[in-house]
Amino acid sequence: MEADLQRTEEKVMTEVVAALIWDGDRFLICQRPAHKARGLLWEFVGGKVEPGETKEDALIRECREELDITLSVGDVFMEVTHEYPDLTVYLTLFHARIAAGVPKKLEHVDLQWITPAEIGKFDFCPADEEILERLKKGER
């Protein structure tokens, strides 16, 4: 019990960013690689904010690295804190649009453009659940 308490106290908050990219009535989701934590679950494209980066710069870099696209970052759609067994994430989801390029699977197993009505057909990372509920309700 005491060791569990120590691990909880040592868990660091990881700041992550992600993009809500719309194409008409559909938005982009990406399937995580099998070998990574939460492998094969679906997520919004993004990743960790590195020291010295703004959230927007981190999102632009991650989308270039993972999808080979240039992103135009808009306003924040939602912020979520989620505690996984191995880490706690503070996720900022931005509205974004593709300024240049076509998404390629450089890191992900698959990419899909889905409507909010199709959310239930996919297994998402638990940190995304609150966001997905808002999207199902028609919030944009």
mmCIF file of N, CA and C in Angstrom:
data_model
loop_
_atom_site.group_PDB
_atom_site.id
_atom_site.type_symbol
_atom_site.label_atom_id
_atom_site.label_comp_id
_atom_site.label_asym_id
_atom_site.label_seq_id
_atom_site.Cartn_x
_atom_site.Cartn_y
_atom_site.Cartn_z
ATOM 1 N N MET A 1 0.828 -1.198 0.000
ATOM 2 C CA MET A 1 0.000 0.000 0.000
ATOM 3 C C MET A 1 0.870 1.258 0.000
ATOM 4 N N GLU A 2 1.906 1.249 0.846
ATOM 5 C CA GLU A 2 2.772 2.412 0.924
ATOM 6 C C GLU A 2 3.500 2.658 -0.404
ATOM 7 N N ALA A 3 3.921 1.586 -1.060
ATOM 8 C CA ALA A 3 4.596 1.723 -2.359
ATOM 9 C C ALA A 3 3.636 2.306 -3.397
ATOM 10 N N ASP A 4 2.372 1.877 -3.363
ATOM 11 C CA ASP A 4 1.372 2.415 -4.289
ATOM 12 C C ASP A 4 1.189 3.914 -4.074
ATOM 13 N N LEU A 5 1.190 4.319 -2.807
ATOM 14 C CA LEU A 5 1.047 5.720 -2.466
ATOM 15 C C LEU A 5 2.210 6.528 -3.033
ATOM 16 N N GLN A 6 3.423 5.994 -2.902
ATOM 17 C CA GLN A 6 4.599 6.685 -3.417
ATOM 18 C C GLN A 6 4.530 6.829 -4.929
ATOM 19 N N ARG A 7 4.146 5.759 -5.615
ATOM 20 C CA ARG A 7 4.061 5.823 -7.078
ATOM 21 C C ARG A 7 3.055 6.886 -7.505
ATOM 22 N N THR A 8 1.931 6.970 -6.818
ATOM 23 C CA THR A 8 0.914 7.968 -7.150
ATOM 24 C C THR A 8 1.484 9.372 -6.986
ATOM 25 N N GLU A 9 2.211 9.590 -5.895
ATOM 26 C CA GLU A 9 2.772 10.913 -5.646
ATOM 27 C C GLU A 9 3.853 11.258 -6.662
ATOM 28 N N GLU A 10 4.565 10.264 -7.170
ATOM 29 C CA GLU A 10 5.652 10.505 -8.115
ATOM 30 C C GLU A 10 5.158 10.698 -9.548
ATOM 31 N N LYS A 11 3.906 10.320 -9.814
ATOM 32 C CA LYS A 11 3.378 10.408 -11.172
ATOM 33 C C LYS A 11 3.380 11.863 -11.642
ATOM 34 N N VAL A 12 3.970 12.103 -12.764
ATOM 35 C CA VAL A 12 4.117 13.454 -13.292
ATOM 36 C C VAL A 12 2.987 13.753 -14.265
ATOM 37 N N MET A 13 2.540 14.985 -14.246
ATOM 38 C CA MET A 13 1.528 15.430 -15.208
ATOM 39 C C MET A 13 2.225 15.632 -16.557
ATOM 40 N N THR A 14 1.711 14.994 -17.591
ATOM 41 C CA THR A 14 2.258 15.120 -18.935
ATOM 42 C C THR A 14 1.328 16.006 -19.742
ATOM 43 N N GLU A 15 1.871 17.084 -20.281
ATOM 44 C CA GLU A 15 1.066 18.002 -21.083
ATOM 45 C C GLU A 15 1.051 17.519 -22.529
ATOM 46 N N VAL A 16 -0.144 17.251 -23.041
ATOM 47 C CA VAL A 16 -0.293 16.795 -24.419
ATOM 48 C C VAL A 16 -1.285 17.682 -25.155
ATOM 49 N N VAL A 17 -1.129 17.725 -26.464
ATOM 50 C CA VAL A 17 -2.017 18.502 -27.329
ATOM 51 C C VAL A 17 -2.537 17.583 -28.426
ATOM 52 N N ALA A 18 -3.704 17.931 -28.946
ATOM 53 C CA ALA A 18 -4.285 17.149 -30.034
ATOM 54 C C ALA A 18 -5.111 18.081 -30.918
ATOM 55 N N ALA A 19 -5.386 17.589 -32.131
ATOM 56 C CA ALA A 19 -6.088 18.397 -33.135
ATOM 57 C C ALA A 19 -7.446 17.786 -33.467
ATOM 58 N N LEU A 20 -8.445 18.637 -33.454
ATOM 59 C CA LEU A 20 -9.782 18.286 -33.940
ATOM 60 C C LEU A 20 -9.881 18.881 -35.338
ATOM 61 N N ILE A 21 -9.642 18.021 -36.336
ATOM 62 C CA ILE A 21 -9.581 18.463 -37.734
ATOM 63 C C ILE A 21 -10.854 18.016 -38.439
ATOM 64 N N TRP A 22 -11.638 18.970 -38.905
ATOM 65 C CA TRP A 22 -12.897 18.670 -39.595
ATOM 66 C C TRP A 22 -12.714 18.721 -41.098
ATOM 67 N N ASP A 23 -13.462 17.865 -41.796
ATOM 68 C CA ASP A 23 -13.615 17.912 -43.244
ATOM 69 C C ASP A 23 -15.111 17.787 -43.473
ATOM 70 N N GLY A 24 -15.782 18.911 -43.615
ATOM 71 C CA GLY A 24 -17.247 18.894 -43.709
ATOM 72 C C GLY A 24 -17.840 18.446 -42.383
ATOM 73 N N ASP A 25 -18.610 17.344 -42.406
ATOM 74 C CA ASP A 25 -19.236 16.849 -41.169
ATOM 75 C C ASP A 25 -18.427 15.718 -40.537
ATOM 76 N N ARG A 26 -17.228 15.464 -41.038
ATOM 77 C CA ARG A 26 -16.381 14.379 -40.515
ATOM 78 C C ARG A 26 -15.114 14.951 -39.885
ATOM 79 N N PHE A 27 -14.579 14.231 -38.880
ATOM 80 C CA PHE A 27 -13.328 14.636 -38.255
ATOM 81 C C PHE A 27 -12.340 13.476 -38.300
ATOM 82 N N LEU A 28 -11.054 13.820 -38.197
ATOM 83 C CA LEU A 28 -9.976 12.849 -38.365
ATOM 84 C C LEU A 28 -9.647 12.170 -37.035
ATOM 85 N N ILE A 29 -9.559 10.824 -37.085
ATOM 86 C CA ILE A 29 -9.075 10.040 -35.949
ATOM 87 C C ILE A 29 -7.955 9.124 -36.438
ATOM 88 N N CYS A 30 -7.071 8.755 -35.502
ATOM 89 C CA CYS A 30 -5.893 7.961 -35.832
ATOM 90 C C CYS A 30 -5.794 6.777 -34.885
ATOM 91 N N GLN A 31 -5.375 5.623 -35.412
ATOM 92 C CA GLN A 31 -5.232 4.420 -34.592
ATOM 93 C C GLN A 31 -3.774 4.269 -34.161
ATOM 94 N N ARG A 32 -3.577 4.156 -32.837
ATOM 95 C CA ARG A 32 -2.236 4.060 -32.263
ATOM 96 C C ARG A 32 -1.527 2.775 -32.693
ATOM 97 N N PRO A 33 -0.195 2.823 -32.810
ATOM 98 C CA PRO A 33 0.564 1.607 -33.124
ATOM 99 C C PRO A 33 0.383 0.557 -32.019
ATOM 100 N N ALA A 34 0.425 -0.707 -32.399
ATOM 101 C CA ALA A 34 0.203 -1.815 -31.451
ATOM 102 C C ALA A 34 1.240 -1.848 -30.337
ATOM 103 N N HIS A 35 2.493 -1.463 -30.636
ATOM 104 C CA HIS A 35 3.573 -1.575 -29.657
ATOM 105 C C HIS A 35 3.604 -0.437 -28.636
ATOM 106 N N LYS A 36 2.795 0.598 -28.805
ATOM 107 C CA LYS A 36 2.799 1.724 -27.867
ATOM 108 C C LYS A 36 1.757 1.524 -26.774
ATOM 109 N N ALA A 37 1.877 2.296 -25.704
ATOM 110 C CA ALA A 37 0.859 2.286 -24.648
ATOM 111 C C ALA A 37 -0.494 2.594 -25.299
ATOM 112 N N ARG A 38 -1.527 1.928 -24.841
ATOM 113 C CA ARG A 38 -2.882 2.058 -25.397
ATOM 114 C C ARG A 38 -2.889 1.722 -26.889
ATOM 115 N N GLY A 39 -2.099 0.706 -27.228
ATOM 116 C CA GLY A 39 -1.944 0.261 -28.609
ATOM 117 C C GLY A 39 -3.269 -0.123 -29.254
ATOM 118 N N LEU A 40 -3.412 0.287 -30.500
ATOM 119 C CA LEU A 40 -4.562 0.031 -31.379
ATOM 120 C C LEU A 40 -5.828 0.780 -30.983
ATOM 121 N N LEU A 41 -5.782 1.587 -29.918
ATOM 122 C CA LEU A 41 -6.925 2.448 -29.617
ATOM 123 C C LEU A 41 -6.875 3.660 -30.546
ATOM 124 N N TRP A 42 -8.017 4.296 -30.724
ATOM 125 C CA TRP A 42 -8.134 5.459 -31.596
ATOM 126 C C TRP A 42 -7.956 6.727 -30.783
ATOM 127 N N GLU A 43 -7.474 7.768 -31.445
ATOM 128 C CA GLU A 43 -7.202 9.044 -30.781
ATOM 129 C C GLU A 43 -7.247 10.169 -31.809
ATOM 130 N N PHE A 44 -7.157 11.383 -31.289
ATOM 131 C CA PHE A 44 -6.944 12.553 -32.133
ATOM 132 C C PHE A 44 -5.439 12.697 -32.313
ATOM 133 N N VAL A 45 -4.996 13.153 -33.475
ATOM 134 C CA VAL A 45 -3.565 13.301 -33.723
ATOM 135 C C VAL A 45 -2.980 14.346 -32.774
ATOM 136 N N GLY A 46 -1.767 14.085 -32.317
ATOM 137 C CA GLY A 46 -1.094 15.025 -31.429
ATOM 138 C C GLY A 46 -0.009 14.329 -30.639
ATOM 139 N N GLY A 47 0.386 14.943 -29.532
ATOM 140 C CA GLY A 47 1.429 14.354 -28.708
ATOM 141 C C GLY A 47 1.883 15.288 -27.611
ATOM 142 N N LYS A 48 3.029 14.954 -27.044
ATOM 143 C CA LYS A 48 3.567 15.679 -25.892
ATOM 144 C C LYS A 48 4.108 17.049 -26.287
ATOM 145 N N VAL A 49 3.928 17.996 -25.366
ATOM 146 C CA VAL A 49 4.541 19.317 -25.501
ATOM 147 C C VAL A 49 5.950 19.223 -24.930
ATOM 148 N N GLU A 50 6.944 19.556 -25.747
ATOM 149 C CA GLU A 50 8.340 19.502 -25.317
ATOM 150 C C GLU A 50 8.700 20.789 -24.565
ATOM 151 N N PRO A 51 9.710 20.728 -23.687
ATOM 152 C CA PRO A 51 10.132 21.934 -22.961
ATOM 153 C C PRO A 51 10.471 23.071 -23.926
ATOM 154 N N GLY A 52 9.967 24.263 -23.622
ATOM 155 C CA GLY A 52 10.234 25.435 -24.448
ATOM 156 C C GLY A 52 9.276 25.628 -25.609
ATOM 157 N N GLU A 53 8.396 24.665 -25.864
ATOM 158 C CA GLU A 53 7.424 24.773 -26.956
ATOM 159 C C GLU A 53 6.114 25.368 -26.455
ATOM 160 N N THR A 54 5.454 26.125 -27.312
ATOM 161 C CA THR A 54 4.070 26.481 -27.024
ATOM 162 C C THR A 54 3.211 25.273 -27.396
ATOM 163 N N LYS A 55 1.995 25.241 -26.894
ATOM 164 C CA LYS A 55 1.089 24.146 -27.240
ATOM 165 C C LYS A 55 0.845 24.111 -28.751
ATOM 166 N N GLU A 56 0.669 25.282 -29.336
ATOM 167 C CA GLU A 56 0.414 25.353 -30.779
ATOM 168 C C GLU A 56 1.604 24.839 -31.580
ATOM 169 N N ASP A 57 2.812 25.239 -31.183
ATOM 170 C CA ASP A 57 4.019 24.765 -31.884
ATOM 171 C C ASP A 57 4.160 23.250 -31.765
ATOM 172 N N ALA A 58 3.854 22.713 -30.574
ATOM 173 C CA ALA A 58 3.929 21.266 -30.368
ATOM 174 C C ALA A 58 2.954 20.539 -31.288
ATOM 175 N N LEU A 59 1.752 21.077 -31.425
ATOM 176 C CA LEU A 59 0.747 20.437 -32.272
ATOM 177 C C LEU A 59 1.161 20.472 -33.744
ATOM 178 N N ILE A 60 1.691 21.584 -34.181
ATOM 179 C CA ILE A 60 2.173 21.692 -35.565
ATOM 180 C C ILE A 60 3.292 20.679 -35.804
ATOM 181 N N ARG A 61 4.247 20.578 -34.861
ATOM 182 C CA ARG A 61 5.357 19.629 -35.000
ATOM 183 C C ARG A 61 4.857 18.190 -35.028
ATOM 184 N N GLU A 62 3.972 17.835 -34.092
ATOM 185 C CA GLU A 62 3.460 16.464 -34.027
ATOM 186 C C GLU A 62 2.726 16.071 -35.308
ATOM 187 N N CYS A 63 1.937 16.967 -35.855
ATOM 188 C CA CYS A 63 1.189 16.652 -37.084
ATOM 189 C C CYS A 63 2.110 16.512 -38.286
ATOM 190 N N ARG A 64 3.192 17.284 -38.298
ATOM 191 C CA ARG A 64 4.195 17.140 -39.363
ATOM 192 C C ARG A 64 4.889 15.782 -39.226
ATOM 193 N N GLU A 65 5.269 15.405 -37.997
ATOM 194 C CA GLU A 65 5.970 14.144 -37.763
ATOM 195 C C GLU A 65 5.082 12.919 -37.990
ATOM 196 N N GLU A 66 3.819 13.000 -37.563
ATOM 197 C CA GLU A 66 2.948 11.824 -37.588
ATOM 198 C C GLU A 66 2.132 11.678 -38.871
ATOM 199 N N LEU A 67 1.781 12.807 -39.515
ATOM 200 C CA LEU A 67 0.899 12.753 -40.685
ATOM 201 C C LEU A 67 1.468 13.431 -41.927
ATOM 202 N N ASP A 68 2.615 14.112 -41.801
ATOM 203 C CA ASP A 68 3.212 14.846 -42.907
ATOM 204 C C ASP A 68 2.275 15.920 -43.447
ATOM 205 N N ILE A 69 1.627 16.640 -42.509
ATOM 206 C CA ILE A 69 0.755 17.756 -42.902
ATOM 207 C C ILE A 69 1.202 19.012 -42.159
ATOM 208 N N THR A 70 0.876 20.153 -42.750
ATOM 209 C CA THR A 70 1.052 21.436 -42.081
ATOM 210 C C THR A 70 -0.298 21.846 -41.544
ATOM 211 N N LEU A 71 -0.325 22.204 -40.284
ATOM 212 C CA LEU A 71 -1.580 22.490 -39.601
ATOM 213 C C LEU A 71 -1.720 23.980 -39.333
ATOM 214 N N SER A 72 -2.941 24.463 -39.438
ATOM 215 C CA SER A 72 -3.296 25.798 -38.973
ATOM 216 C C SER A 72 -4.106 25.586 -37.699
ATOM 217 N N VAL A 73 -3.581 26.065 -36.575
ATOM 218 C CA VAL A 73 -4.188 25.810 -35.269
ATOM 219 C C VAL A 73 -5.142 26.942 -34.904
ATOM 220 N N GLY A 74 -6.343 26.559 -34.494
ATOM 221 C CA GLY A 74 -7.355 27.531 -34.090
ATOM 222 C C GLY A 74 -7.530 27.574 -32.575
ATOM 223 N N ASP A 75 -8.756 27.820 -32.145
ATOM 224 C CA ASP A 75 -9.081 27.945 -30.725
ATOM 225 C C ASP A 75 -9.126 26.588 -30.029
ATOM 226 N N VAL A 76 -9.060 26.628 -28.717
ATOM 227 C CA VAL A 76 -9.185 25.421 -27.906
ATOM 228 C C VAL A 76 -10.640 24.952 -27.937
ATOM 229 N N PHE A 77 -10.846 23.659 -28.219
ATOM 230 C CA PHE A 77 -12.178 23.058 -28.157
ATOM 231 C C PHE A 77 -12.477 22.605 -26.735
ATOM 232 N N MET A 78 -11.479 21.995 -26.079
ATOM 233 C CA MET A 78 -11.705 21.447 -24.745
ATOM 234 C C MET A 78 -10.371 21.073 -24.104
ATOM 235 N N GLU A 79 -10.344 21.126 -22.773
ATOM 236 C CA GLU A 79 -9.181 20.669 -22.011
ATOM 237 C C GLU A 79 -9.645 19.600 -21.038
ATOM 238 N N VAL A 80 -8.839 18.536 -20.919
ATOM 239 C CA VAL A 80 -9.203 17.370 -20.110
ATOM 240 C C VAL A 80 -7.983 16.904 -19.326
ATOM 241 N N THR A 81 -8.204 16.522 -18.079
ATOM 242 C CA THR A 81 -7.165 15.834 -17.310
ATOM 243 C C THR A 81 -7.623 14.400 -17.129
ATOM 244 N N HIS A 82 -6.728 13.454 -17.444
ATOM 245 C CA HIS A 82 -7.075 12.033 -17.304
ATOM 246 C C HIS A 82 -5.920 11.283 -16.661
ATOM 247 N N GLU A 83 -6.259 10.437 -15.694
ATOM 248 C CA GLU A 83 -5.247 9.654 -15.000
ATOM 249 C C GLU A 83 -5.265 8.225 -15.522
ATOM 250 N N TYR A 84 -4.190 7.851 -16.186
ATOM 251 C CA TYR A 84 -3.957 6.470 -16.607
ATOM 252 C C TYR A 84 -3.153 5.788 -15.503
ATOM 253 N N PRO A 85 -3.069 4.455 -15.523
ATOM 254 C CA PRO A 85 -2.235 3.778 -14.520
ATOM 255 C C PRO A 85 -0.765 4.204 -14.572
ATOM 256 N N ASP A 86 -0.267 4.514 -15.764
ATOM 257 C CA ASP A 86 1.156 4.836 -15.915
ATOM 258 C C ASP A 86 1.469 6.324 -15.989
ATOM 259 N N LEU A 87 0.480 7.172 -16.222
ATOM 260 C CA LEU A 87 0.725 8.612 -16.284
ATOM 261 C C LEU A 87 -0.579 9.382 -16.197
ATOM 262 N N THR A 88 -0.460 10.658 -15.876
ATOM 263 C CA THR A 88 -1.595 11.564 -15.888
ATOM 264 C C THR A 88 -1.369 12.548 -17.017
ATOM 265 N N VAL A 89 -2.373 12.720 -17.867
ATOM 266 C CA VAL A 89 -2.235 13.649 -18.994
ATOM 267 C C VAL A 89 -3.162 14.843 -18.810
ATOM 268 N N TYR A 90 -2.640 15.985 -19.203
ATOM 269 C CA TYR A 90 -3.444 17.202 -19.315
ATOM 270 C C TYR A 90 -3.518 17.465 -20.807
ATOM 271 N N LEU A 91 -4.678 17.187 -21.387
ATOM 272 C CA LEU A 91 -4.871 17.231 -22.841
ATOM 273 C C LEU A 91 -5.591 18.507 -23.250
ATOM 274 N N THR A 92 -5.001 19.237 -24.174
ATOM 275 C CA THR A 92 -5.647 20.389 -24.786
ATOM 276 C C THR A 92 -5.964 20.021 -26.228
ATOM 277 N N LEU A 93 -7.252 20.017 -26.568
ATOM 278 C CA LEU A 93 -7.690 19.709 -27.931
ATOM 279 C C LEU A 93 -8.019 21.016 -28.639
ATOM 280 N N PHE A 94 -7.309 21.262 -29.741
ATOM 281 C CA PHE A 94 -7.494 22.482 -30.521
ATOM 282 C C PHE A 94 -8.320 22.203 -31.768
ATOM 283 N N HIS A 95 -9.140 23.177 -32.148
ATOM 284 C CA HIS A 95 -9.693 23.175 -33.498
ATOM 285 C C HIS A 95 -8.505 23.410 -34.429
ATOM 286 N N ALA A 96 -8.467 22.714 -35.546
ATOM 287 C CA ALA A 96 -7.360 22.890 -36.485
ATOM 288 C C ALA A 96 -7.837 22.548 -37.888
ATOM 289 N N ARG A 97 -7.074 23.024 -38.855
ATOM 290 C CA ARG A 97 -7.362 22.659 -40.244
ATOM 291 C C ARG A 97 -6.046 22.373 -40.941
ATOM 292 N N ILE A 98 -6.133 21.570 -41.964
ATOM 293 C CA ILE A 98 -4.937 21.231 -42.738
ATOM 294 C C ILE A 98 -4.650 22.385 -43.685
ATOM 295 N N ALA A 99 -3.484 23.009 -43.501
ATOM 296 C CA ALA A 99 -3.085 24.120 -44.360
ATOM 297 C C ALA A 99 -2.372 23.611 -45.610
ATOM 298 N N ALA A 100 -1.676 22.467 -45.471
ATOM 299 C CA ALA A 100 -0.962 21.890 -46.612
ATOM 300 C C ALA A 100 -0.739 20.405 -46.371
ATOM 301 N N GLY A 101 -0.848 19.635 -47.458
ATOM 302 C CA GLY A 101 -0.573 18.207 -47.390
ATOM 303 C C GLY A 101 -1.830 17.364 -47.254
ATOM 304 N N VAL A 102 -1.638 16.074 -47.388
ATOM 305 C CA VAL A 102 -2.691 15.074 -47.219
ATOM 306 C C VAL A 102 -2.203 14.110 -46.142
ATOM 307 N N PRO A 103 -3.032 13.819 -45.124
ATOM 308 C CA PRO A 103 -2.561 12.950 -44.043
ATOM 309 C C PRO A 103 -2.047 11.596 -44.533
ATOM 310 N N LYS A 104 -0.855 11.238 -44.036
ATOM 311 C CA LYS A 104 -0.235 9.949 -44.347
ATOM 312 C C LYS A 104 -0.028 9.187 -43.040
ATOM 313 N N LYS A 105 -0.021 7.864 -43.116
ATOM 314 C CA LYS A 105 0.190 7.024 -41.937
ATOM 315 C C LYS A 105 1.692 6.847 -41.693
ATOM 316 N N LEU A 106 2.343 7.843 -41.112
ATOM 317 C CA LEU A 106 3.774 7.736 -40.819
ATOM 318 C C LEU A 106 4.000 7.000 -39.498
ATOM 319 N N GLU A 107 3.058 7.106 -38.563
ATOM 320 C CA GLU A 107 3.184 6.457 -37.259
ATOM 321 C C GLU A 107 1.983 5.592 -36.919
ATOM 322 N N HIS A 108 0.825 5.968 -37.396
ATOM 323 C CA HIS A 108 -0.407 5.289 -37.006
ATOM 324 C C HIS A 108 -0.683 4.059 -37.868
ATOM 325 N N VAL A 109 -1.472 3.132 -37.305
ATOM 326 C CA VAL A 109 -1.885 1.927 -38.024
ATOM 327 C C VAL A 109 -2.923 2.273 -39.080
ATOM 328 N N ASP A 110 -3.826 3.218 -38.728
ATOM 329 C CA ASP A 110 -4.895 3.584 -39.650
ATOM 330 C C ASP A 110 -5.333 5.011 -39.366
ATOM 331 N N LEU A 111 -5.965 5.624 -40.348
ATOM 332 C CA LEU A 111 -6.575 6.949 -40.248
ATOM 333 C C LEU A 111 -8.001 6.827 -40.759
ATOM 334 N N GLN A 112 -8.936 7.515 -40.112
ATOM 335 C CA GLN A 112 -10.328 7.502 -40.567
ATOM 336 C C GLN A 112 -10.922 8.892 -40.405
ATOM 337 N N TRP A 113 -11.791 9.254 -41.339
ATOM 338 C CA TRP A 113 -12.617 10.450 -41.203
ATOM 339 C C TRP A 113 -14.001 9.943 -40.797
ATOM 340 N N ILE A 114 -14.474 10.346 -39.619
ATOM 341 C CA ILE A 114 -15.758 9.836 -39.133
ATOM 342 C C ILE A 114 -16.695 10.976 -38.741
ATOM 343 N N THR A 115 -17.981 10.679 -38.709
ATOM 344 C CA THR A 115 -18.977 11.625 -38.206
ATOM 345 C C THR A 115 -19.180 11.360 -36.712
ATOM 346 N N PRO A 116 -19.711 12.328 -35.982
ATOM 347 C CA PRO A 116 -20.006 12.079 -34.569
ATOM 348 C C PRO A 116 -20.904 10.860 -34.351
ATOM 349 N N ALA A 117 -21.799 10.571 -35.284
ATOM 350 C CA ALA A 117 -22.689 9.409 -35.154
ATOM 351 C C ALA A 117 -21.926 8.087 -35.216
ATOM 352 N N GLU A 118 -20.715 8.093 -35.777
ATOM 353 C CA GLU A 118 -19.919 6.870 -35.920
ATOM 354 C C GLU A 118 -18.948 6.625 -34.758
ATOM 355 N N ILE A 119 -18.908 7.517 -33.778
ATOM 356 C CA ILE A 119 -17.952 7.411 -32.667
ATOM 357 C C ILE A 119 -18.034 6.048 -31.985
ATOM 358 N N GLY A 120 -19.227 5.521 -31.783
ATOM 359 C CA GLY A 120 -19.413 4.257 -31.075
ATOM 360 C C GLY A 120 -18.816 3.044 -31.768
ATOM 361 N N LYS A 121 -18.447 3.167 -33.029
ATOM 362 C CA LYS A 121 -17.866 2.043 -33.770
ATOM 363 C C LYS A 121 -16.369 1.867 -33.496
ATOM 364 N N PHE A 122 -15.771 2.777 -32.732
ATOM 365 C CA PHE A 122 -14.324 2.786 -32.518
ATOM 366 C C PHE A 122 -14.010 2.762 -31.027
ATOM 367 N N ASP A 123 -12.906 2.096 -30.676
ATOM 368 C CA ASP A 123 -12.427 2.075 -29.291
ATOM 369 C C ASP A 123 -11.376 3.169 -29.139
ATOM 370 N N PHE A 124 -11.725 4.201 -28.380
ATOM 371 C CA PHE A 124 -10.853 5.352 -28.198
ATOM 372 C C PHE A 124 -10.059 5.269 -26.904
ATOM 373 N N CYS A 125 -8.999 6.045 -26.846
ATOM 374 C CA CYS A 125 -8.243 6.207 -25.605
ATOM 375 C C CYS A 125 -9.171 6.810 -24.547
ATOM 376 N N PRO A 126 -9.102 6.332 -23.319
ATOM 377 C CA PRO A 126 -9.994 6.830 -22.272
ATOM 378 C C PRO A 126 -9.950 8.345 -22.061
ATOM 379 N N ALA A 127 -8.810 8.986 -22.273
ATOM 380 C CA ALA A 127 -8.717 10.441 -22.089
ATOM 381 C C ALA A 127 -9.628 11.205 -23.044
ATOM 382 N N ASP A 128 -10.029 10.574 -24.142
ATOM 383 C CA ASP A 128 -10.855 11.244 -25.151
ATOM 384 C C ASP A 128 -12.357 11.139 -24.879
ATOM 385 N N GLU A 129 -12.768 10.357 -23.898
ATOM 386 C CA GLU A 129 -14.197 10.083 -23.689
ATOM 387 C C GLU A 129 -15.050 11.334 -23.500
ATOM 388 N N GLU A 130 -14.600 12.267 -22.646
ATOM 389 C CA GLU A 130 -15.372 13.507 -22.415
ATOM 390 C C GLU A 130 -15.516 14.302 -23.711
ATOM 391 N N ILE A 131 -14.451 14.362 -24.463
ATOM 392 C CA ILE A 131 -14.459 15.082 -25.738
ATOM 393 C C ILE A 131 -15.471 14.448 -26.686
ATOM 394 N N LEU A 132 -15.439 13.122 -26.774
ATOM 395 C CA LEU A 132 -16.332 12.398 -27.681
ATOM 396 C C LEU A 132 -17.795 12.603 -27.288
ATOM 397 N N GLU A 133 -18.075 12.683 -26.003
ATOM 398 C CA GLU A 133 -19.456 12.938 -25.550
ATOM 399 C C GLU A 133 -19.938 14.294 -26.053
ATOM 400 N N ARG A 134 -19.082 15.295 -25.985
ATOM 401 C CA ARG A 134 -19.455 16.627 -26.495
ATOM 402 C C ARG A 134 -19.703 16.584 -28.003
ATOM 403 N N LEU A 135 -18.839 15.849 -28.719
ATOM 404 C CA LEU A 135 -19.013 15.761 -30.170
ATOM 405 C C LEU A 135 -20.314 15.024 -30.525
ATOM 406 N N LYS A 136 -20.648 13.987 -29.775
ATOM 407 C CA LYS A 136 -21.898 13.250 -30.021
ATOM 408 C C LYS A 136 -23.118 14.151 -29.842
ATOM 409 N N LYS A 137 -22.998 15.131 -28.938
ATOM 410 C CA LYS A 137 -24.101 16.062 -28.672
ATOM 411 C C LYS A 137 -24.187 17.158 -29.734
ATOM 412 N N GLY A 138 -23.268 17.109 -30.684
ATOM 413 C CA GLY A 138 -23.311 18.081 -31.774
ATOM 414 C C GLY A 138 -22.492 19.338 -31.545
ATOM 415 N N GLU A 139 -21.705 19.370 -30.474
ATOM 416 C CA GLU A 139 -20.880 20.555 -30.231
ATOM 417 C C GLU A 139 -19.720 20.598 -31.226
ATOM 418 N N ARG A 140 -19.447 21.778 -31.714
ATOM 419 C CA ARG A 140 -18.336 21.975 -32.660
ATOM 420 C C ARG A 140 -17.599 23.209 -32.242
#
